[in-house]
Short mmCIF file of C-alpha atoms in Angstrom, two decimals:
data_model
loop_
_atom_site.label_atom_id
_atom_site.label_comp_id
_atom_site.label_asym_id
_atom_site.label_seq_id
_atom_site.Cartn_x
_atom_site.Cartn_y
_atom_site.Cartn_z
CA UNK A 135 84.45 177.78 140.25
CA UNK A 136 84.77 177.55 144.03
CA UNK A 137 88.27 179.02 143.84
CA UNK A 138 87.22 181.88 141.59
CA UNK A 139 84.29 182.73 143.88
CA UNK A 140 86.80 183.31 146.67
CA UNK A 141 88.36 186.18 144.69
CA UNK A 142 86.86 189.60 144.14
CA UNK A 143 87.67 192.79 142.30
CA UNK A 144 89.67 193.45 139.15
CA UNK A 145 93.17 192.04 138.72
CA UNK A 146 96.04 191.89 136.26
CA UNK A 147 96.77 188.21 136.90
CA UNK A 148 94.99 185.15 138.32
CA UNK A 149 96.51 181.84 139.38
CA UNK A 150 94.98 178.48 140.32
CA UNK A 151 96.44 175.11 141.39
CA UNK A 152 94.46 171.94 142.16
CA UNK A 153 96.90 171.24 144.99
CA UNK A 154 95.46 168.04 146.44
CA UNK A 155 94.95 166.33 143.08
CA UNK A 156 98.40 167.38 141.89
CA UNK A 157 100.22 166.06 144.96
CA UNK A 158 98.25 162.81 144.98
CA UNK A 159 99.12 162.28 141.33
CA UNK A 160 102.81 162.89 142.01
CA UNK A 161 102.78 160.56 145.03
CA UNK A 162 101.06 157.82 143.01
CA UNK A 163 103.77 158.07 140.37
CA UNK A 164 106.56 157.50 142.91
CA UNK A 165 108.13 154.03 143.12
CA UNK A 166 106.80 151.81 145.90
CA UNK A 167 108.62 152.47 149.19
CA UNK A 168 110.11 155.76 147.99
CA UNK A 169 108.44 157.75 150.78
CA UNK A 170 110.22 157.93 154.12
CA UNK A 171 106.82 157.94 155.89
CA UNK A 172 104.46 154.98 156.37
CA UNK A 173 101.51 155.02 153.99
CA UNK A 174 98.96 155.73 156.73
CA UNK A 175 100.86 158.89 157.68
CA UNK A 176 101.14 159.87 154.02
CA UNK A 177 97.37 159.47 153.67
CA UNK A 178 96.77 161.67 156.72
CA UNK A 179 99.01 164.38 155.29
CA UNK A 180 97.28 164.20 151.92
CA UNK A 181 93.88 164.47 153.57
CA UNK A 182 94.99 167.86 154.94
CA UNK A 183 96.30 169.29 151.67
CA UNK A 184 93.79 171.88 150.39
CA UNK A 185 91.80 170.95 147.30
CA UNK A 186 92.93 174.15 145.61
CA UNK A 187 95.05 177.26 146.01
CA UNK A 188 94.13 180.35 144.03
CA UNK A 189 94.91 184.02 143.99
CA UNK A 190 95.33 187.19 142.04
CA UNK A 191 97.64 190.16 141.53
CA UNK A 192 96.13 193.61 141.65
CA UNK A 193 97.75 196.88 140.61
CA UNK A 194 96.99 199.58 143.17
CA UNK A 195 97.98 203.25 142.98
CA UNK A 196 101.57 202.82 144.17
CA UNK A 197 102.02 199.08 144.82
CA UNK A 198 101.15 195.57 143.71
CA UNK A 199 98.95 193.46 145.95
CA UNK A 200 99.24 189.65 145.78
CA UNK A 201 96.32 187.75 147.31
CA UNK A 202 96.21 184.00 147.96
CA UNK A 203 93.15 182.04 149.07
CA UNK A 204 92.47 178.38 149.89
CA UNK A 205 89.68 176.39 151.57
CA UNK A 206 89.98 175.72 155.28
CA UNK A 207 90.32 172.04 156.15
CA UNK A 208 88.57 170.54 159.17
CA UNK A 209 91.90 170.16 161.00
CA UNK A 210 93.07 173.71 160.33
CA UNK A 211 93.09 175.84 163.50
CA UNK A 212 90.76 178.84 163.48
CA UNK A 213 92.73 181.77 164.88
CA UNK A 214 91.02 185.11 165.13
CA UNK A 215 92.35 188.07 163.19
CA UNK A 216 93.62 191.08 165.13
CA UNK A 217 96.07 193.93 164.75
CA UNK A 218 99.70 193.45 165.71
CA UNK A 219 100.42 193.68 169.42
CA UNK A 220 104.17 193.39 168.91
CA UNK A 221 105.03 195.92 166.20
CA UNK A 222 104.91 198.69 168.81
CA UNK A 223 107.21 196.67 171.11
CA UNK A 224 110.13 195.95 168.73
CA UNK A 225 112.58 198.62 167.56
CA UNK A 226 112.28 200.71 164.41
CA UNK A 227 115.59 199.16 163.31
CA UNK A 228 113.65 195.95 162.57
CA UNK A 229 114.18 194.90 158.94
CA UNK A 230 112.49 191.51 159.14
CA UNK A 231 109.50 190.36 161.16
CA UNK A 232 107.40 187.21 161.13
CA UNK A 233 104.54 187.51 163.58
CA UNK A 234 102.13 184.73 164.53
CA UNK A 235 99.07 185.41 166.64
CA UNK A 236 97.55 183.30 169.44
CA UNK A 237 100.35 180.72 169.38
CA UNK A 238 99.13 178.82 172.44
CA UNK A 239 95.60 178.42 171.05
CA UNK A 240 96.95 177.45 167.62
CA UNK A 241 99.19 174.73 169.02
CA UNK A 242 96.53 173.33 171.36
CA UNK A 243 93.71 173.25 168.81
CA UNK A 244 96.04 171.93 166.12
CA UNK A 245 97.11 168.97 168.25
CA UNK A 246 93.49 168.29 169.27
CA UNK A 247 92.41 168.37 165.61
CA UNK A 248 95.09 165.86 164.64
CA UNK A 249 94.05 163.58 167.50
CA UNK A 250 90.44 163.71 166.32
CA UNK A 251 91.38 162.67 162.79
CA UNK A 252 92.02 159.05 163.72
CA UNK A 253 95.72 159.48 163.11
CA UNK A 254 97.99 156.41 162.80
CA UNK A 255 99.03 154.81 166.09
CA UNK A 256 102.65 155.98 165.86
CA UNK A 257 101.60 159.57 165.19
CA UNK A 258 99.05 159.47 168.04
CA UNK A 259 101.86 158.35 170.36
CA UNK A 260 103.99 161.29 169.21
CA UNK A 261 101.09 163.70 169.69
CA UNK A 262 100.47 162.38 173.22
CA UNK A 263 104.16 162.78 174.03
CA UNK A 264 104.03 166.40 172.89
CA UNK A 265 100.87 167.00 174.92
CA UNK A 266 102.53 165.53 178.02
CA UNK A 267 105.54 167.81 177.57
CA UNK A 268 103.25 170.82 177.14
CA UNK A 269 101.34 169.90 180.29
CA UNK A 270 104.63 169.73 182.17
CA UNK A 271 105.31 173.30 181.06
CA UNK A 272 101.98 174.42 182.50
CA UNK A 273 99.99 174.23 179.29
CA UNK A 274 100.03 176.88 176.59
CA UNK A 275 97.10 179.11 177.55
CA UNK A 276 99.60 181.72 178.73
CA UNK A 277 101.27 181.96 175.31
CA UNK A 278 99.96 184.77 173.14
CA UNK A 279 101.41 186.43 170.05
CA UNK A 280 105.02 185.83 169.08
CA UNK A 281 107.46 187.18 166.52
CA UNK A 282 110.83 186.31 165.02
CA UNK A 283 112.69 189.59 164.57
CA UNK A 284 115.78 190.70 162.63
CA UNK A 285 117.24 194.15 163.34
CA UNK A 286 119.96 196.14 161.58
CA UNK A 287 122.13 198.77 163.23
CA UNK A 288 124.81 200.12 160.93
CA UNK A 289 126.34 197.05 159.34
CA UNK A 290 125.37 194.76 162.22
CA UNK A 291 122.38 192.41 162.13
CA UNK A 292 120.86 190.99 165.31
CA UNK A 293 117.96 188.61 165.74
CA UNK A 294 115.71 187.07 168.29
CA UNK A 295 112.26 186.11 169.47
CA UNK A 296 109.66 188.22 171.27
CA UNK A 297 106.67 186.51 172.87
CA UNK A 298 103.71 188.10 174.63
CA UNK A 299 102.31 186.29 177.67
CA UNK A 300 99.24 186.85 179.84
CA UNK A 301 100.99 188.99 182.47
CA UNK A 302 104.36 189.98 183.95
CA UNK A 303 104.39 187.22 186.59
CA UNK A 304 103.76 184.56 183.96
CA UNK A 305 106.58 185.90 181.79
CA UNK A 306 109.00 185.82 184.74
CA UNK A 307 107.90 182.35 185.89
CA UNK A 308 108.09 180.75 182.44
CA UNK A 309 111.48 182.29 181.78
CA UNK A 310 112.75 180.87 185.06
CA UNK A 311 111.46 177.42 184.12
CA UNK A 312 113.09 177.70 180.71
CA UNK A 313 116.40 178.59 182.30
CA UNK A 314 116.16 175.53 184.55
CA UNK A 315 115.41 173.26 181.59
CA UNK A 316 118.31 174.69 179.59
CA UNK A 317 120.70 174.22 182.51
CA UNK A 318 119.58 170.60 182.91
CA UNK A 319 119.94 169.82 179.20
CA UNK A 320 123.35 171.44 178.70
CA UNK A 321 124.86 170.33 182.00
CA UNK A 322 128.22 171.52 183.29
CA UNK A 323 129.06 173.17 179.98
CA UNK A 324 126.67 176.03 180.74
CA UNK A 325 128.02 179.39 181.85
CA UNK A 326 125.56 182.07 182.95
CA UNK A 327 125.90 185.78 183.53
CA UNK A 328 123.27 188.23 184.75
CA UNK A 329 123.22 191.98 184.27
CA UNK A 330 120.58 194.57 185.11
CA UNK A 331 119.61 197.00 182.37
CA UNK A 332 117.00 199.68 183.06
CA UNK A 333 115.58 197.57 185.87
CA UNK A 334 115.37 194.40 183.75
CA UNK A 335 117.56 191.37 184.46
CA UNK A 336 119.21 190.00 181.32
CA UNK A 337 120.63 186.49 181.54
CA UNK A 338 123.31 185.39 179.08
CA UNK A 339 123.95 181.69 178.59
CA UNK A 340 127.10 180.38 176.97
CA UNK A 341 127.22 176.67 176.16
CA UNK A 342 130.68 175.29 175.51
CA UNK A 343 131.98 171.95 174.28
CA UNK A 344 132.78 170.65 177.79
CA UNK A 345 129.13 169.95 178.62
CA UNK A 346 127.66 166.48 178.79
CA UNK A 347 125.91 166.85 175.47
CA UNK A 348 129.04 167.99 173.68
CA UNK A 349 131.22 165.30 175.25
CA UNK A 350 128.79 162.53 174.43
CA UNK A 351 128.56 163.51 170.79
CA UNK A 352 132.27 164.15 170.35
CA UNK A 353 131.44 167.65 169.12
CA UNK A 354 132.82 170.95 170.34
CA UNK A 355 129.63 173.01 170.57
CA UNK A 356 129.60 176.71 171.32
CA UNK A 357 126.36 178.62 171.41
CA UNK A 358 125.03 181.61 173.28
CA UNK A 359 121.66 183.16 173.99
CA UNK A 360 120.49 186.14 176.00
CA UNK A 361 117.00 186.47 177.41
CA UNK A 362 114.90 188.61 179.70
CA UNK A 363 111.35 189.20 180.89
CA UNK A 364 110.09 192.76 180.51
CA UNK A 365 106.53 193.30 181.73
CA UNK A 366 104.49 190.59 179.96
CA UNK A 367 107.14 189.97 177.28
CA UNK A 368 109.70 187.20 177.01
CA UNK A 369 112.65 188.34 174.92
CA UNK A 370 115.40 186.04 173.63
CA UNK A 371 118.22 186.84 171.25
CA UNK A 372 121.60 185.63 170.07
CA UNK A 373 123.13 188.79 171.50
CA UNK A 374 122.55 191.00 174.53
CA UNK A 375 122.28 194.00 172.22
CA UNK A 376 119.07 192.61 170.69
CA UNK A 377 117.46 192.17 174.12
CA UNK A 378 118.49 195.70 175.09
CA UNK A 379 117.07 197.13 171.87
CA UNK A 380 113.65 195.67 172.71
CA UNK A 381 113.87 196.96 176.30
CA UNK A 382 114.69 200.43 174.89
CA UNK A 383 111.71 200.42 172.52
CA UNK A 384 108.92 202.92 173.08
CA UNK A 385 105.87 203.70 170.94
CA UNK A 386 107.78 206.57 169.30
CA UNK A 387 110.85 204.54 168.25
CA UNK A 388 109.13 201.24 167.43
CA UNK A 389 108.55 199.43 164.16
CA UNK A 390 104.89 200.46 164.34
CA UNK A 391 105.99 204.11 164.08
CA UNK A 392 107.92 203.43 160.85
CA UNK A 393 106.29 204.89 157.73
CA UNK A 394 107.54 201.94 155.65
CA UNK A 395 105.91 199.40 157.97
CA UNK A 396 102.67 201.37 158.24
CA UNK A 397 102.42 201.65 154.44
CA UNK A 398 103.05 197.93 153.93
CA UNK A 399 100.57 196.80 156.60
CA UNK A 400 97.94 199.23 155.39
CA UNK A 401 98.16 197.69 151.91
CA UNK A 402 98.11 194.09 153.13
CA UNK A 403 95.56 194.55 155.92
CA UNK A 404 96.26 195.40 159.54
CA UNK A 405 94.02 192.66 160.99
CA UNK A 406 95.45 189.18 160.41
CA UNK A 407 96.33 185.84 161.98
CA UNK A 408 99.98 186.12 160.92
CA UNK A 409 102.11 188.65 159.10
CA UNK A 410 105.55 188.79 157.51
CA UNK A 411 107.42 192.03 156.83
CA UNK A 412 110.79 192.64 155.12
CA UNK A 413 112.39 196.05 154.63
CA UNK A 414 113.87 195.29 151.21
CA UNK A 415 115.44 198.73 150.50
CA UNK A 416 117.37 198.79 153.80
CA UNK A 417 118.65 195.24 153.36
CA UNK A 418 119.53 195.87 149.70
CA UNK A 419 121.45 199.04 150.61
CA UNK A 420 123.38 197.12 153.26
CA UNK A 421 124.30 194.39 150.78
CA UNK A 422 125.27 196.98 148.19
CA UNK A 423 127.63 198.62 150.66
CA UNK A 424 129.45 195.30 151.13
CA UNK A 425 130.11 194.81 147.43
CA UNK A 426 133.43 195.82 145.83
CA UNK A 427 133.13 199.15 143.94
CA UNK A 428 133.22 197.35 140.60
CA UNK A 429 130.01 195.46 141.45
CA UNK A 430 128.13 198.11 143.43
#
């Protein structure tokens, strides 16, 4: 009854799962010692599984709307809902976006909530280690909304991360600290290259197998990343072209200006704590173009 009260309006389908009871029943049926986690950690995880998950499917005029609802546990962070601050800052060529709001507050309150739950000693030690590392990075109050982004230009896909900070100086300072940490962790195997694009410095890092980490593991590792700070944004991508595409973005050529994105967000709700968006037709057309004629 509690689950059904959380739903409203007419629907064509309703679903309900007693999640906590189901998982506890499955865990109880497992052979002794089958879990890789100590029992006290298992109990803590189970205590944070919602009692139920419910939802419904509604048929609207030109789309289906799937709604899911669940009770908030005492340890669940309480982020505020707000409209996307990043959709207008990433290019219209974006075909995939996962956006999470108030990341710094979420991480901080989440760790504090776990600490207050009388967690097992080993887990408390891990939480304290994470908190110490965060403190060494200057805390997380500066960290705002963030998004994982996938773009498509022609047949080429690029991807990266865009994070909003409190101001331009913070973005520049944190990026400099990140670069120092990366250089220290990769060692002599790190090659860097800077270029200036429209007044923004883009740093490319190439990590090869000759670094200390690669030598110690016996692995030949090759990885690259490009990053930059533009105004209050930190941008990082696997390719310089992704970083440049974000630098080039204006309100008129952004994802927020896309009719497809606006339609989808209008249906799902523009104010949220997190949002995921996938441009299925564009991705499907790209995949179709790669198929042999007999399968297209």
